[in-house]
CSV table of N, CA, C and O in Angstrom, one decimal:
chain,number,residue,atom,x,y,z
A,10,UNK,N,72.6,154.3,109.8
A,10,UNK,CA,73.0,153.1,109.1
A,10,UNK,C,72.7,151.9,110.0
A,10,UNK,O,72.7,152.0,111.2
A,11,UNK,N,72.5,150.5,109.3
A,11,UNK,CA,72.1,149.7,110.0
A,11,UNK,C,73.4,149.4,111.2
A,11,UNK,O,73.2,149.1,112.4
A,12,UNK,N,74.4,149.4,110.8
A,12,UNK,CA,75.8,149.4,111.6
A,12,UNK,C,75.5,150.2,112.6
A,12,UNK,O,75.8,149.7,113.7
A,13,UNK,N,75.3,150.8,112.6
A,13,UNK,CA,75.5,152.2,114.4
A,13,UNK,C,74.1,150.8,114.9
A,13,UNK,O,74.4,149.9,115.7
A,14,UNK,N,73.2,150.9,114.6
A,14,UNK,CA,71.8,150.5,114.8
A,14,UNK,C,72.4,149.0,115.4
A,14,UNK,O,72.0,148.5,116.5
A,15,UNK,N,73.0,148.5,114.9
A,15,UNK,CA,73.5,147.1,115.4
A,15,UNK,C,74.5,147.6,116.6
A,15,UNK,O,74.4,146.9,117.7
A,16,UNK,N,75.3,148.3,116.5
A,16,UNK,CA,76.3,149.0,117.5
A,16,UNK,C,75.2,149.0,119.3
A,16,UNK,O,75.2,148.3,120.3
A,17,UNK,N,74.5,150.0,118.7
A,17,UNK,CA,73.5,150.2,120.0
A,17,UNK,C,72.7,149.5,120.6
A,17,UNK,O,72.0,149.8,121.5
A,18,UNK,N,72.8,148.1,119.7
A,18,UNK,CA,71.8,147.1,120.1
A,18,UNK,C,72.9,146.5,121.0
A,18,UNK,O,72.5,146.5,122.1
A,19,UNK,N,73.6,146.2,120.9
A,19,UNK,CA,74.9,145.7,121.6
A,19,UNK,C,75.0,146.6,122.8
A,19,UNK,O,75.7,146.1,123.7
A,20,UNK,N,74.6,147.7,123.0
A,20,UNK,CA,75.0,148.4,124.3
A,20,UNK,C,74.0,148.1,125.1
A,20,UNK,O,74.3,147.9,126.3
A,21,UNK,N,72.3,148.0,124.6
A,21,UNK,CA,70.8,147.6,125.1
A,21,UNK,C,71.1,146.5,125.8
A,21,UNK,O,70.9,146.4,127.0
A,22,UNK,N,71.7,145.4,124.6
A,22,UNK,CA,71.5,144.3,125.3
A,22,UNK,C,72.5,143.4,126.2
A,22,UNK,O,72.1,142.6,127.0
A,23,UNK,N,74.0,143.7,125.9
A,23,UNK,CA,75.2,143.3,125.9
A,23,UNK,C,75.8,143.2,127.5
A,23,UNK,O,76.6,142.3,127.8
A,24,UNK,N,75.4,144.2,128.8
A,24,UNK,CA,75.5,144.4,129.7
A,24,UNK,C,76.6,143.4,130.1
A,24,UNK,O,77.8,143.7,130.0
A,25,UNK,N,76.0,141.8,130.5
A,25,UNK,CA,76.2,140.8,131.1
A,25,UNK,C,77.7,140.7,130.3
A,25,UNK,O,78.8,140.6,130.8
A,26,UNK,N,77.2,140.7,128.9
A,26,UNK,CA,79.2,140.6,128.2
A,26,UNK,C,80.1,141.8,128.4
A,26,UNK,O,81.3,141.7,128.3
A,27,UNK,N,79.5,142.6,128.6
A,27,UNK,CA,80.6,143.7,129.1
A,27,UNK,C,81.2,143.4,130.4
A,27,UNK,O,82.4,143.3,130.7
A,28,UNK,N,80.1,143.3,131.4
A,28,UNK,CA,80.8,143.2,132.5
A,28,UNK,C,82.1,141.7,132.5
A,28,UNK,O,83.2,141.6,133.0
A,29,UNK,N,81.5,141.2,132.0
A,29,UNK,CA,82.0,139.9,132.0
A,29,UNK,C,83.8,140.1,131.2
A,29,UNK,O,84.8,139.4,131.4
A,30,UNK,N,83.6,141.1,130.3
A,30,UNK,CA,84.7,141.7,129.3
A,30,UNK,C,86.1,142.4,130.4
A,30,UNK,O,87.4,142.2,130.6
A,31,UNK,N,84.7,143.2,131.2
A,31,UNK,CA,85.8,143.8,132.2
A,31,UNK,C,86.4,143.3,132.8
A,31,UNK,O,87.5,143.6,132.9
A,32,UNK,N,85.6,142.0,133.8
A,32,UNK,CA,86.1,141.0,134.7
A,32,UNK,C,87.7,141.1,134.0
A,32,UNK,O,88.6,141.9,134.2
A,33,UNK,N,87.6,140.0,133.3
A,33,UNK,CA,88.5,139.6,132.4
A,33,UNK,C,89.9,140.4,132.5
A,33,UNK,O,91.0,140.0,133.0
A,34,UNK,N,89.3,141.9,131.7
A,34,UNK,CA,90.7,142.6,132.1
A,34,UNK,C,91.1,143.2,132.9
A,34,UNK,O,92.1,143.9,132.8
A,35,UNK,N,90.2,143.0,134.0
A,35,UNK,CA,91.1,143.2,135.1
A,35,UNK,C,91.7,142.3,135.6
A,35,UNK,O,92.5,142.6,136.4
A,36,UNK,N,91.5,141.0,135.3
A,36,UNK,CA,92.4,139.7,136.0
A,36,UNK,C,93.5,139.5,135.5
A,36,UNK,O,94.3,138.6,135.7
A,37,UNK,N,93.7,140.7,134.6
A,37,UNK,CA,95.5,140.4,133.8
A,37,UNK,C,96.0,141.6,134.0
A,37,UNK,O,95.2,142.6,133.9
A,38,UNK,N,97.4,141.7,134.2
A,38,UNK,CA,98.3,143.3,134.2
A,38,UNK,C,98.1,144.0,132.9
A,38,UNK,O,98.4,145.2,133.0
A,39,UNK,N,97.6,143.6,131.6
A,39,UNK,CA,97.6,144.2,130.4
A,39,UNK,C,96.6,144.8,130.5
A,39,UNK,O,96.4,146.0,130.3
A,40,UNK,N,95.3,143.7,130.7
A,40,UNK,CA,94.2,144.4,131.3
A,40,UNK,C,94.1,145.7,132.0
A,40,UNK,O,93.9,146.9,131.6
A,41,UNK,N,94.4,145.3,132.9
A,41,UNK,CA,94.5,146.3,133.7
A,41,UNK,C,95.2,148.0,133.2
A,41,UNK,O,94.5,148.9,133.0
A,42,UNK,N,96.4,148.1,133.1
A,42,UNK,CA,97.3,149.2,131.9
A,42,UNK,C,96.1,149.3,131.2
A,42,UNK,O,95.6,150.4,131.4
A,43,UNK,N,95.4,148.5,130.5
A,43,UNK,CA,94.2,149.0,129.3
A,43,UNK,C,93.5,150.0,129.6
A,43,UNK,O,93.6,151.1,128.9
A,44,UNK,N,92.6,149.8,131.1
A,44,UNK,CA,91.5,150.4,131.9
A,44,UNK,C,92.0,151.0,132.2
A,44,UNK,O,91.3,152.0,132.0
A,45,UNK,N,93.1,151.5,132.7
A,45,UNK,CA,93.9,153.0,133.2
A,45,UNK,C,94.3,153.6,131.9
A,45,UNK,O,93.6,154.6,131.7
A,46,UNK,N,95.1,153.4,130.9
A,46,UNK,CA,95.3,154.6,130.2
A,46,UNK,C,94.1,154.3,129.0
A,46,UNK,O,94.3,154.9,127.9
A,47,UNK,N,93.3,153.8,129.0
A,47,UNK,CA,92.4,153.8,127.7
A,47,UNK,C,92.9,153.9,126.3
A,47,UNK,O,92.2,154.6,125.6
A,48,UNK,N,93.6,153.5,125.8
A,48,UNK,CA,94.2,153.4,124.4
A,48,UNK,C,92.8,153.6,123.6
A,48,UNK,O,91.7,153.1,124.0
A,49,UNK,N,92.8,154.4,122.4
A,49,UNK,CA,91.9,154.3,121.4
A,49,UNK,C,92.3,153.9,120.0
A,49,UNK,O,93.3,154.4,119.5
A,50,UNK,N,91.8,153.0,119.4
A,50,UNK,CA,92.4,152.8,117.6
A,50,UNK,C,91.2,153.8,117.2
A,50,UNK,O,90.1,153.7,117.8
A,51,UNK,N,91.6,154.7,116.2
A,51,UNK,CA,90.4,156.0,115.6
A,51,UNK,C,91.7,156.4,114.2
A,51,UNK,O,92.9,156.2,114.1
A,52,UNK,N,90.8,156.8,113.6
A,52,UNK,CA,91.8,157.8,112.5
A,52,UNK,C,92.5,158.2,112.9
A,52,UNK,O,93.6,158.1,112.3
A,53,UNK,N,92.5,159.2,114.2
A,53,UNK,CA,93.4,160.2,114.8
A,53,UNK,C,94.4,159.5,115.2
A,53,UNK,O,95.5,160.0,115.0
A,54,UNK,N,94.4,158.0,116.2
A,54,UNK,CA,95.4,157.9,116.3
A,54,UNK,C,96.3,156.6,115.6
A,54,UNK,O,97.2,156.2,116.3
A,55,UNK,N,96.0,155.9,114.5
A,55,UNK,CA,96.8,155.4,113.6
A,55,UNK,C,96.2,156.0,112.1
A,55,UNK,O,95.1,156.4,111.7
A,56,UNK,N,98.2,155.5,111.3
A,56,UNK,CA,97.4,156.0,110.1
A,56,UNK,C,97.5,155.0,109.1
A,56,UNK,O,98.5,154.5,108.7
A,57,UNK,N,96.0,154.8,108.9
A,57,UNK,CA,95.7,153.7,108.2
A,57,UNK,C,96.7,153.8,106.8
A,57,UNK,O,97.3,152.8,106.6
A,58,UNK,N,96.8,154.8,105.9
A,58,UNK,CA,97.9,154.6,104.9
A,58,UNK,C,99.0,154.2,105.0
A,58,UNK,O,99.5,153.5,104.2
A,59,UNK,N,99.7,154.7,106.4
A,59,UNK,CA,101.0,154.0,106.3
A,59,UNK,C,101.0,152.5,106.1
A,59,UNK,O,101.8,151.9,105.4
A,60,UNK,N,99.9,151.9,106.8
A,60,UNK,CA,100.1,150.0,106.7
A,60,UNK,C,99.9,149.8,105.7
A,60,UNK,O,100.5,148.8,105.6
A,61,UNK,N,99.3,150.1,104.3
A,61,UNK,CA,99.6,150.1,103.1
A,61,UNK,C,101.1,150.1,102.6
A,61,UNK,O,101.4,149.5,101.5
A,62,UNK,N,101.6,150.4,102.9
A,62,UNK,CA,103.1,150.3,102.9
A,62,UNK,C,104.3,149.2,103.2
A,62,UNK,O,105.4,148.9,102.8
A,63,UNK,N,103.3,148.9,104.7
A,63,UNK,CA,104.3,147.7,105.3
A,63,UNK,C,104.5,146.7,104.4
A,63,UNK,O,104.0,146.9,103.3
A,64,UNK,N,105.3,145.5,104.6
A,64,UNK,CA,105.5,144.3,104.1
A,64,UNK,C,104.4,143.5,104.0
A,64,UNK,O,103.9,143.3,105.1
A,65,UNK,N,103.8,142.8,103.0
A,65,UNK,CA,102.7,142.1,102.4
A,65,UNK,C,102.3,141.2,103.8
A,65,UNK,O,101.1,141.0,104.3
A,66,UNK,N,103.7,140.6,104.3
A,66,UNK,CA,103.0,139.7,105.1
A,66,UNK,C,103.3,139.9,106.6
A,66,UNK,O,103.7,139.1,107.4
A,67,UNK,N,102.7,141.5,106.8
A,67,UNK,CA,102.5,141.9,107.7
A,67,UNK,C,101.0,142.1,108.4
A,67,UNK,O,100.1,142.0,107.6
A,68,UNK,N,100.5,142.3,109.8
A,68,UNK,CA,99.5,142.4,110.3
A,68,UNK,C,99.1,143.6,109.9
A,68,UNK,O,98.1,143.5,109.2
A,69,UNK,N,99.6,145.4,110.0
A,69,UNK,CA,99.4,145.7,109.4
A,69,UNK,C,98.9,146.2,108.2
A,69,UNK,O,97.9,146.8,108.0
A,70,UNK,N,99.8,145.7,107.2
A,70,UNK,CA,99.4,145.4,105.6
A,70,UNK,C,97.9,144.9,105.4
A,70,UNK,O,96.9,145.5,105.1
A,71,UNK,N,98.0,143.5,105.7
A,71,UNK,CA,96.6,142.9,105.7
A,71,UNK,C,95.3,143.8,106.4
A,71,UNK,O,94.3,144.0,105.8
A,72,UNK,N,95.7,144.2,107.9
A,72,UNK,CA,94.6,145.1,108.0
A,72,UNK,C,94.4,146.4,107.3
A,72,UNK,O,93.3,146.9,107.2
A,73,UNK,N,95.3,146.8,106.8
A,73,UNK,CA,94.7,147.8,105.8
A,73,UNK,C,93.7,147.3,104.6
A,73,UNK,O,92.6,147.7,104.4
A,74,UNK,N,94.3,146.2,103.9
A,74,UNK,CA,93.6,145.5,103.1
A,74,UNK,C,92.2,145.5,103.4
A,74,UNK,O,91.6,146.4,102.9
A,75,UNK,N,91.6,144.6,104.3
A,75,UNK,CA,90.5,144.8,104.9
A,75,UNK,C,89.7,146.0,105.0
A,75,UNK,O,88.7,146.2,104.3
A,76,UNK,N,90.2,146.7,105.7
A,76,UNK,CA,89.5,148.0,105.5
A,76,UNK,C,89.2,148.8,104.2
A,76,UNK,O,88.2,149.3,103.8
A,77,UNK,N,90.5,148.7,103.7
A,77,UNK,CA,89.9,149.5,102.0
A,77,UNK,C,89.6,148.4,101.0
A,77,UNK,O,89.2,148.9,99.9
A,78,UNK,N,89.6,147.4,101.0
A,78,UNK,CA,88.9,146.8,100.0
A,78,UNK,C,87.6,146.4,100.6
A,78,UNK,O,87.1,145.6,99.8
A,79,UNK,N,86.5,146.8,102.1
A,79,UNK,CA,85.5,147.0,101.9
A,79,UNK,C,85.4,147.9,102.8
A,79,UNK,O,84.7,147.7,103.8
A,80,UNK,N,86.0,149.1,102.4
A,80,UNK,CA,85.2,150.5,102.2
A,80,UNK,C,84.5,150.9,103.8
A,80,UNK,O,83.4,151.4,104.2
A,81,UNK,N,86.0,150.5,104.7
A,81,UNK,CA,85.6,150.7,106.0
A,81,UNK,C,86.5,151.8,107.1
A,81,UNK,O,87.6,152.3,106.7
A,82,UNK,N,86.1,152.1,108.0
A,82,UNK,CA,86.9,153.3,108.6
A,82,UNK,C,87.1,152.8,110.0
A,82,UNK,O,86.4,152.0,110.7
A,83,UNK,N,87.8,153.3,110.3
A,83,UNK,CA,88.2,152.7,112.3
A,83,UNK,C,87.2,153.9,112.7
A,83,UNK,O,86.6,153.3,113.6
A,84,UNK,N,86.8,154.9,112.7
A,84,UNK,CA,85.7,155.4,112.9
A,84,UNK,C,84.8,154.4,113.7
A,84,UNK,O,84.6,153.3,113.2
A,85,UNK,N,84.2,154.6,114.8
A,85,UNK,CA,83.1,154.2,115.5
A,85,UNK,C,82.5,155.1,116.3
A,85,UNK,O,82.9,156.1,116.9
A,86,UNK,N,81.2,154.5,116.3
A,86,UNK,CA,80.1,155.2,117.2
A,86,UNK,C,80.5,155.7,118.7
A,86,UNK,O,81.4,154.9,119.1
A,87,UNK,N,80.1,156.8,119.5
A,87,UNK,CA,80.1,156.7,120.7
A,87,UNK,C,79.2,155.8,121.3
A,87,UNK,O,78.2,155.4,120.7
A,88,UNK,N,79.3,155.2,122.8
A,88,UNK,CA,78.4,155.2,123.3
A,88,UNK,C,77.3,155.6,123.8
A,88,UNK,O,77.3,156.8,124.2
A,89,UNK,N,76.5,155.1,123.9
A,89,UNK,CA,75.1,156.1,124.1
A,89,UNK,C,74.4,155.4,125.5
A,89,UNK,O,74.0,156.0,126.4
A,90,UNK,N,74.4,154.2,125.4
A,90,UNK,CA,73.4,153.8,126.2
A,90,UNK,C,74.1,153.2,127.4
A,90,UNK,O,73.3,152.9,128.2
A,91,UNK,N,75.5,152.8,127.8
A,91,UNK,CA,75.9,152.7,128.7
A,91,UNK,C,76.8,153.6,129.9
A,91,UNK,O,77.9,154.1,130.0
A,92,UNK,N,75.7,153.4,130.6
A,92,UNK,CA,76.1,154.7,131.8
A,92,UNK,C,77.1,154.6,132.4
A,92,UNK,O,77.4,155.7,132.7
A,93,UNK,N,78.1,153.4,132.9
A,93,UNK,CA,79.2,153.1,133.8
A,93,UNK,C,80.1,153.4,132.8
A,93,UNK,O,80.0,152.7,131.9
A,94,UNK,N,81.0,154.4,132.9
A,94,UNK,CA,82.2,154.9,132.8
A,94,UNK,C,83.0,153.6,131.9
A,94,UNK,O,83.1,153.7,130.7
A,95,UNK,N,83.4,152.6,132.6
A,95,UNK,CA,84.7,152.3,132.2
A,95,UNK,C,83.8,151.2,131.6
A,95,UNK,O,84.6,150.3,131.3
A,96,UNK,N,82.5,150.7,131.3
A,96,UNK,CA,81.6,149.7,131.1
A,96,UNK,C,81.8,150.7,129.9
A,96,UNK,O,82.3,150.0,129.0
A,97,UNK,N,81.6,152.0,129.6
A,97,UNK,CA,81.2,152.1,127.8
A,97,UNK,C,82.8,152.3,127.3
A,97,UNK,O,82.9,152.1,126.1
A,98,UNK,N,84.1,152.6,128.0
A,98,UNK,CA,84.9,152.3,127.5
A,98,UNK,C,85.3,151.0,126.8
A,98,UNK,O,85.6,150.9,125.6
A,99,UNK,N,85.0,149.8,127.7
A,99,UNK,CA,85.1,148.5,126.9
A,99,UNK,C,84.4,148.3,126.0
A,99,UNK,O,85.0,147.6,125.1
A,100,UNK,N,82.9,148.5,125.8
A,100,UNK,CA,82.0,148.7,124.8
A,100,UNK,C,82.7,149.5,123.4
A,100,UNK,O,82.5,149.3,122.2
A,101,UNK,N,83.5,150.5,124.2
A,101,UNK,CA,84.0,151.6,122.7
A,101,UNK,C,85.7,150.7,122.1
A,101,UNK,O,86.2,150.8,121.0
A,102,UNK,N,86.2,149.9,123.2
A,102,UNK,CA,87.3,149.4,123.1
A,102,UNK,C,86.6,148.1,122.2
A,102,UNK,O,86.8,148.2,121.0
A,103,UNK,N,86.0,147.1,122.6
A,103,UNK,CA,85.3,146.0,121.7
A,103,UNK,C,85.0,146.7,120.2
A,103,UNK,O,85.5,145.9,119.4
A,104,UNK,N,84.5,147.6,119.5
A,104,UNK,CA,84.2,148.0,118.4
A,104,UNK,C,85.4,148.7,117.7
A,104,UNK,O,85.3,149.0,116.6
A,105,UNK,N,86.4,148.8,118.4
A,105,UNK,CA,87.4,149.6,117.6
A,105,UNK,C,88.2,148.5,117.5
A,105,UNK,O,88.4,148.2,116.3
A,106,UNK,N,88.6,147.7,118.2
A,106,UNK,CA,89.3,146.2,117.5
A,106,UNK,C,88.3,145.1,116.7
A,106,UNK,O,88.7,144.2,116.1
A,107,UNK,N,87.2,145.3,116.8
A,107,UNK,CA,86.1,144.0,115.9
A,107,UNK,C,87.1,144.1,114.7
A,107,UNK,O,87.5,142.9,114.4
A,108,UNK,N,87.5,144.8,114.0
A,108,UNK,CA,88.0,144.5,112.6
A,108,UNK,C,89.5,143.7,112.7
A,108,UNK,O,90.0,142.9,111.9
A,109,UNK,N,90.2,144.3,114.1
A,109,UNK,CA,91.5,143.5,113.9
A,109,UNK,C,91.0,142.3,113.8
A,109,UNK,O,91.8,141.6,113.2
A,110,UNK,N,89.9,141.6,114.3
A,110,UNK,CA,89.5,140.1,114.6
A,110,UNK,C,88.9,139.2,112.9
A,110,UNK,O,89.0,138.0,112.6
A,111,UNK,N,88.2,140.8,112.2
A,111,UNK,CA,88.1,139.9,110.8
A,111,UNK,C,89.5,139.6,110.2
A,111,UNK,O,90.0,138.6,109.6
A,112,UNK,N,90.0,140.6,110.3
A,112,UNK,CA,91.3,140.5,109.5
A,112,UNK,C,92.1,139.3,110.6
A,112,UNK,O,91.8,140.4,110.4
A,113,UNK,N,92.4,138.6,111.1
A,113,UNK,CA,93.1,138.1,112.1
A,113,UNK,C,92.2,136.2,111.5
A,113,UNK,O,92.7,135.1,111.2
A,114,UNK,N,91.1,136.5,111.4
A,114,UNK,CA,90.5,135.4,111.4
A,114,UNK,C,89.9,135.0,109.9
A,114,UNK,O,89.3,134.0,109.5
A,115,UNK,N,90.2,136.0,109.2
A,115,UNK,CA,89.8,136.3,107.7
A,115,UNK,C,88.5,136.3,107.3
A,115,UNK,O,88.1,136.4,106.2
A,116,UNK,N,87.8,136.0,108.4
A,116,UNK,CA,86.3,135.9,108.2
A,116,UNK,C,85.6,137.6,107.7
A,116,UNK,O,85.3,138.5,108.4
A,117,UNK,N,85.5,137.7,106.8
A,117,UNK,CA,84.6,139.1,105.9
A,117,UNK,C,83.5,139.2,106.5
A,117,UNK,O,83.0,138.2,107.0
A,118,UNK,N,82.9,140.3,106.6
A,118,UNK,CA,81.6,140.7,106.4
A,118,UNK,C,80.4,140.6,105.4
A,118,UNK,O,80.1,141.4,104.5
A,119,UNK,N,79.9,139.4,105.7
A,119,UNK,CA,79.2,139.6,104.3
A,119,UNK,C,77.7,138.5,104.7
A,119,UNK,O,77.7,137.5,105.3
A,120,UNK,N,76.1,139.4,103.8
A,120,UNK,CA,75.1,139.5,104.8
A,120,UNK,C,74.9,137.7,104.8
A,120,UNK,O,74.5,137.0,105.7
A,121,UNK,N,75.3,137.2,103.4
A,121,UNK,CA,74.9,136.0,103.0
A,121,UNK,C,75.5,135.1,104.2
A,121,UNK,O,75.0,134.1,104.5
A,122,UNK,N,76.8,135.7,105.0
A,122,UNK,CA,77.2,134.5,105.9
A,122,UNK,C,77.2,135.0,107.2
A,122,UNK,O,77.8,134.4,108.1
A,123,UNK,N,76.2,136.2,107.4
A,123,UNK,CA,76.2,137.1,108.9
A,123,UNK,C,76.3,136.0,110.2
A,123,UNK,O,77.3,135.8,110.9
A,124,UNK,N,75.1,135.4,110.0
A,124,UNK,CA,75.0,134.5,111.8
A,124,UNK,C,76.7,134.0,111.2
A,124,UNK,O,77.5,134.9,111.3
A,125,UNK,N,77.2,132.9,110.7
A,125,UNK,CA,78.3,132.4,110.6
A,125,UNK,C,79.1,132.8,111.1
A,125,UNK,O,79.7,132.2,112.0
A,126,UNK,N,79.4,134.0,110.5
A,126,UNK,CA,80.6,135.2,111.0
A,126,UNK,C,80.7,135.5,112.1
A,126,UNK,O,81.6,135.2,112.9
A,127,UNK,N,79.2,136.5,112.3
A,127,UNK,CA,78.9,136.9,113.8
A,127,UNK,C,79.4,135.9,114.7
A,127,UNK,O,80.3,136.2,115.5
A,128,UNK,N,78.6,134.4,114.8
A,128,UNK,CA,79.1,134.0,115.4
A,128,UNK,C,81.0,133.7,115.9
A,128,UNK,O,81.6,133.9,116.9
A,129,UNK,N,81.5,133.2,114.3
A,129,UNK,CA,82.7,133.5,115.0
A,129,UNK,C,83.9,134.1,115.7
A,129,UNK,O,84.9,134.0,116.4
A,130,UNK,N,83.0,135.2,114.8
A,130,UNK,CA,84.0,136.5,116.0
A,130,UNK,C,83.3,136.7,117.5
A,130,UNK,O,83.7,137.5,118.2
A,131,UNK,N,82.7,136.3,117.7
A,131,UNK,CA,82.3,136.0,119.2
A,131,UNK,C,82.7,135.4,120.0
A,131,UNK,O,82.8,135.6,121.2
A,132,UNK,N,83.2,134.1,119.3
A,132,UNK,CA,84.1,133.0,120.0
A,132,UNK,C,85.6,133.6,120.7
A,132,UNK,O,86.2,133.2,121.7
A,133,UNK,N,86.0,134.5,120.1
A,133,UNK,CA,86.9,135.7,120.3
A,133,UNK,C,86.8,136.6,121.6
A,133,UNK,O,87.8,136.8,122.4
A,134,UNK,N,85.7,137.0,121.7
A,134,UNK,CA,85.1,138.0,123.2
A,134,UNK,C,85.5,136.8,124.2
A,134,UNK,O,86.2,137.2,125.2
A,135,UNK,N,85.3,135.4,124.3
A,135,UNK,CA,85.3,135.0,125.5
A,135,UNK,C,86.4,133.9,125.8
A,135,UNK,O,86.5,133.4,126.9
C-alpha cells in the first residue's frame, strides 16, 4: 500500500529528524522513561473498542472516532531501514502516535488536502 511505501520513505530519508526526535527526548525525564521502557500503542496493547464507550468528550472517544470512521488500525509497519536500535524505536514510536496528532488537531487525511495536512502535523515533530 502506498502508506507502508510512504512509511519507508520516511526511514530513507528522515535520519536528521529522528535523530533530532531523539535529542529531544532525551533532554526531558519523560523522554527519557520513553527510551528505556519503550511503550508501544498496537492492537495488542490498547483496545480500541473500549474508547468507543468513553464519554463523547473524551480523548479517547474522539480517537476512536477517527480511526473507525476512516477505516484505520493502530497497526504499523516495522522498521526496515533503520539500523540504530533506539533510532527505529522512535521511528516505530512517531507512526504509532501520527494519529493521536490528527485526532488532537482534527486535521483528516484526505489526498485533496495532503501537502496541507502533512504539513501540519509536522509542525508537531518539532
Amino acid at each position: 500500500s502506498s502508506g507502508i511505501n510512504a512509511e519507508y520513505g520516511g526511514e530513507t530519508t528522515g535520519t536528521a529528524a529522528l535523530m533530532k526526535m531523539r535529542q529531544k527526548m532525551r533532554m526531558n525525564k519523560i523522554g527519557l522513561e520513553i527510551l528505556k521502557d519503550r511503550p508501544r500503542v498496537t492492537e495488542e496493547t490498547m483496545d480500541i473498542s473500549y474508547l468507543s464507550t468513553l464519554p463523547t468528550n473524551t480523548f479517547g472517544y474522539h480517537y476512536y472516532c477517527f480511526m473507525h470512521d476512516n477505516g484505520l488500525s493502530a497497526q504499523r509497519a516495522s522498521t526496515k531501514f533503520v539500523e540504530d536500535e533506539e533510532l527505529a524505536y522512535v521511528m516505530t514510536r512517531y507512526r504509532e502516535n501520527h494519529d493521536f496528532l490528527h485526532t488532537l488537531t482534527g486535521n483528516l487525511p484526505s489526498f485533496g488536502r495532503f501537502i496541507r495536512v502533512s504539513l501540519t502535523m509536522q509542525t508537531f515533530n518539532y
